[in-house]
């Protein structure tokens, strides 16, 4: 039953991720309270290593 074992392993690996995503989604309001859209957008660009010229972003 290798496929069953692999399937179980895959599902068990997803459980912590699902819990983390759920927590992230439920805390969105609190998360956004301390950061403007502009700040968050620029942070995403930086974390994604996307080069940009701020003169053309807004």
N, CA, C and O atoms as a DFTB+ gen file, in Angstrom:
232 C
 N C O
     1  1       0.821      -1.199       0.000
     2  2       0.000       0.000       0.000
     3  2       0.865       1.264       0.000
     4  3       0.651       2.146       0.832
     5  1       1.798       1.368      -0.876
     6  2       2.625       2.566      -0.897
     7  2       1.833       3.836      -1.186
     8  3       2.133       4.890      -0.625
     9  1       0.830       3.753      -2.048
    10  2       0.086       4.963      -2.392
    11  2      -0.708       5.484      -1.198
    12  3      -0.840       6.697      -1.031
    13  1      -1.240       4.590      -0.366
    14  2      -1.966       5.013       0.827
    15  2      -1.021       5.704       1.791
    16  3      -1.362       6.739       2.364
    17  1       0.157       5.141       1.973
    18  2       1.150       5.740       2.868
    19  2       1.544       7.127       2.366
    20  3       1.638       8.073       3.149
    21  1       1.772       7.244       1.077
    22  2       2.150       8.527       0.497
    23  2       1.024       9.542       0.669
    24  3       1.275      10.700       1.003
    25  1      -0.197       9.117       0.446
    26  2      -1.345      10.000       0.593
    27  2      -1.470      10.490       2.035
    28  3      -1.703      11.676       2.269
    29  1      -1.317       9.590       2.992
    30  2      -1.402       9.956       4.404
    31  2      -0.289      10.940       4.753
    32  3      -0.526      11.932       5.443
    33  1       0.917      10.667       4.279
    34  2       2.050      11.555       4.545
    35  2       1.775      12.945       3.969
    36  3       2.053      13.951       4.622
    37  1       1.240      13.006       2.772
    38  2       0.926      14.279       2.124
    39  2      -0.101      15.053       2.943
    40  3       0.066      16.250       3.174
    41  1      -1.156      14.383       3.380
    42  2      -2.197      15.052       4.152
    43  2      -1.674      15.520       5.501
    44  3      -2.017      16.615       5.946
    45  1      -0.856      14.718       6.156
    46  2      -0.301      15.120       7.445
    47  2       0.629      16.321       7.292
    48  3       0.722      17.156       8.192
    49  1       1.307      16.407       6.172
    50  2       2.193      17.543       5.926
    51  2       1.393      18.825       5.708
    52  3       1.899      19.914       5.982
    53  1       0.172      18.721       5.228
    54  2      -0.647      19.900       4.963
    55  2      -1.316      20.472       6.205
    56  3      -1.622      21.664       6.244
    57  1      -1.546      19.653       7.213
    58  2      -2.295      20.099       8.392
    59  2      -1.683      21.348       9.033
    60  3      -2.416      22.306       9.276
    61  1      -0.383      21.385       9.317
    62  2       0.170      22.608       9.921
    63  2       0.036      23.827       9.005
    64  3      -0.183      24.939       9.485
    65  1       0.162      23.629       7.721
    66  2       0.021      24.747       6.784
    67  2      -1.397      25.291       6.803
    68  3      -1.599      26.505       6.806
    69  1      -2.367      24.410       6.816
    70  2      -3.767      24.837       6.832
    71  2      -4.047      25.626       8.102
    72  3      -4.721      26.655       8.058
    73  1      -3.537      25.155       9.230
    74  2      -3.732      25.855      10.497
    75  2      -3.102      27.243      10.440
    76  3      -3.689      28.213      10.919
    77  1      -1.921      27.340       9.862
    78  2      -1.244      28.629       9.747
    79  2      -1.989      29.594       8.847
    80  3      -2.112      30.777       9.162
    81  1      -2.482      29.096       7.736
    82  2      -3.241      29.939       6.806
    83  2      -4.543      30.392       7.456
    84  3      -4.936      31.550       7.320
    85  1      -5.206      29.491       8.157
    86  2      -6.450      29.837       8.848
    87  2      -6.201      30.951       9.857
    88  3      -6.961      31.917       9.914
    89  1      -5.146      30.825      10.650
    90  2      -4.809      31.849      11.644
    91  2      -4.521      33.177      10.956
    92  3      -4.960      34.229      11.421
    93  1      -3.787      33.131       9.853
    94  2      -3.450      34.347       9.103
    95  2      -4.719      35.047       8.610
    96  3      -4.858      36.261       8.756
    97  1      -5.632      34.286       8.033
    98  2      -6.867      34.862       7.494
    99  2      -7.723      35.451       8.613
   100  3      -8.278      36.539       8.462
   101  1      -7.831      34.740       9.732
   102  2      -8.655      35.219      10.835
   103  2      -8.088      36.480      11.482
   104  3      -8.833      37.242      12.098
   105  1      -6.789      36.711      11.352
   106  2      -6.153      37.882      11.961
   107  2      -5.911      39.020      10.973
   108  3      -5.133      39.927      11.266
   109  1      -6.553      38.991       9.823
   110  2      -6.321      40.010       8.805
   111  2      -6.643      41.421       9.290
   112  3      -5.875      42.351       9.044
   113  1      -7.757      41.584       9.966
   114  2      -8.144      42.924      10.414
   115  2      -7.076      43.508      11.342
   116  3      -6.679      44.664      11.196
   117  1      -6.624      42.705      12.283
   118  2      -5.582      43.157      13.214
   119  2      -4.278      43.433      12.467
   120  3      -3.596      44.419      12.747
   121  1      -3.940      42.580      11.536
   122  2      -2.709      42.726      10.759
   123  2      -2.707      44.043       9.980
   124  3      -1.692      44.738       9.935
   125  1      -3.829      44.380       9.377
   126  2      -3.904      45.571       8.533
   127  2      -4.051      46.854       9.343
   128  3      -3.859      47.947       8.810
   129  1      -4.383      46.734      10.600
   130  2      -4.567      47.906      11.443
   131  2      -3.265      48.703      11.587
   132  3      -3.299      49.930      11.679
   133  1      -2.143      48.026      11.607
   134  2      -0.879      48.704      11.851
   135  2      -0.086      49.047      10.611
   136  3       1.053      49.500      10.726
   137  1      -0.645      48.848       9.428
   138  2       0.128      49.052       8.207
   139  2      -0.783      49.586       7.100
   140  3      -1.881      49.072       6.881
   141  1      -0.315      50.615       6.414
   142  2      -1.108      51.156       5.307
   143  2      -1.002      50.232       4.100
   144  3      -0.110      49.388       4.025
   145  1      -1.914      50.401       3.169
   146  2      -1.866      49.611       1.938
   147  2      -0.553      49.856       1.203
   148  3       0.083      48.919       0.720
   149  1      -0.154      51.126       1.125
   150  2       1.073      51.472       0.412
   151  2       2.288      50.784       1.037
   152  3       3.124      50.223       0.329
   153  1       2.377      50.833       2.366
   154  2       3.501      50.190       3.054
   155  2       3.505      48.685       2.820
   156  3       4.549      48.087       2.561
   157  1       2.329      48.084       2.914
   158  2       2.243      46.638       2.717
   159  2       2.598      46.252       1.277
   160  3       3.284      45.254       1.054
   161  1       2.138      47.028       0.315
   162  2       2.423      46.736      -1.090
   163  2       3.921      46.825      -1.368
   164  3       4.486      45.955      -2.031
   165  1       4.563      47.876      -0.862
   166  2       6.008      48.022      -1.055
   167  2       6.773      46.887      -0.375
   168  3       7.777      46.406      -0.900
   169  1       6.298      46.465       0.786
   170  2       6.932      45.337       1.482
   171  2       6.831      44.057       0.651
   172  3       7.793      43.295       0.565
   173  1       5.680      43.824       0.047
   174  2       5.499      42.638      -0.803
   175  2       6.453      42.688      -1.991
   176  3       7.062      41.679      -2.345
   177  1       6.580      43.856      -2.603
   178  2       7.508      43.997      -3.728
   179  2       8.939      43.688      -3.292
   180  3       9.668      42.982      -3.989
   181  1       9.336      44.219      -2.138
   182  2      10.696      43.988      -1.637
   183  2      10.922      42.519      -1.301
   184  3      11.945      41.945      -1.674
   185  1       9.967      41.910      -0.596
   186  2      10.104      40.499      -0.220
   187  2      10.135      39.587      -1.441
   188  3      10.729      38.509      -1.403
   189  1       9.496      40.022      -2.518
   190  2       9.460      39.233      -3.745
   191  2      10.633      39.555      -4.665
   192  3      10.731      39.024      -5.772
   193  1      11.517      40.426      -4.198
   194  2      12.698      40.846      -4.969
   195  2      12.304      41.428      -6.329
   196  3      12.962      41.189      -7.341
   197  1      11.214      42.196      -6.322
   198  2      10.739      42.850      -7.539
   199  2      11.284      44.276      -7.548
   200  3      11.022      45.059      -6.636
   201  1      12.031      44.593      -8.573
   202  2      12.570      45.945      -8.697
   203  2      11.451      46.888      -9.114
   204  3      10.598      46.534      -9.928
   205  1      11.460      48.087      -8.551
   206  2      10.430      49.063      -8.877
   207  2      10.988      50.466      -8.674
   208  3      11.958      50.670      -7.944
   209  1      10.365      51.407      -9.324
   210  2      10.681      52.817      -9.138
   211  2       9.448      53.424      -8.483
   212  3       8.372      53.455      -9.080
   213  1       9.606      53.904      -7.258
   214  2       8.455      54.382      -6.499
   215  2       7.737      55.544      -7.201
   216  3       6.569      55.804      -6.912
   217  1       8.407      56.232      -8.103
   218  2       7.752      57.313      -8.857
   219  2       6.607      56.773      -9.711
   220  3       5.655      57.495     -10.010
   221  1       6.702      55.503     -10.101
   222  2       5.699      54.927     -11.003
   223  2       4.753      53.942     -10.315
   224  3       3.854      53.390     -10.951
   225  1       4.956      53.730      -9.042
   226  2       4.086      52.789      -8.324
   227  2       2.746      53.443      -8.015
   228  3       1.705      52.796      -8.126
   229  1       2.759      54.694      -7.634
   230  2       1.518      55.368      -7.251
   231  2       1.158      56.333      -8.320
   232  3       0.142      57.020      -8.214
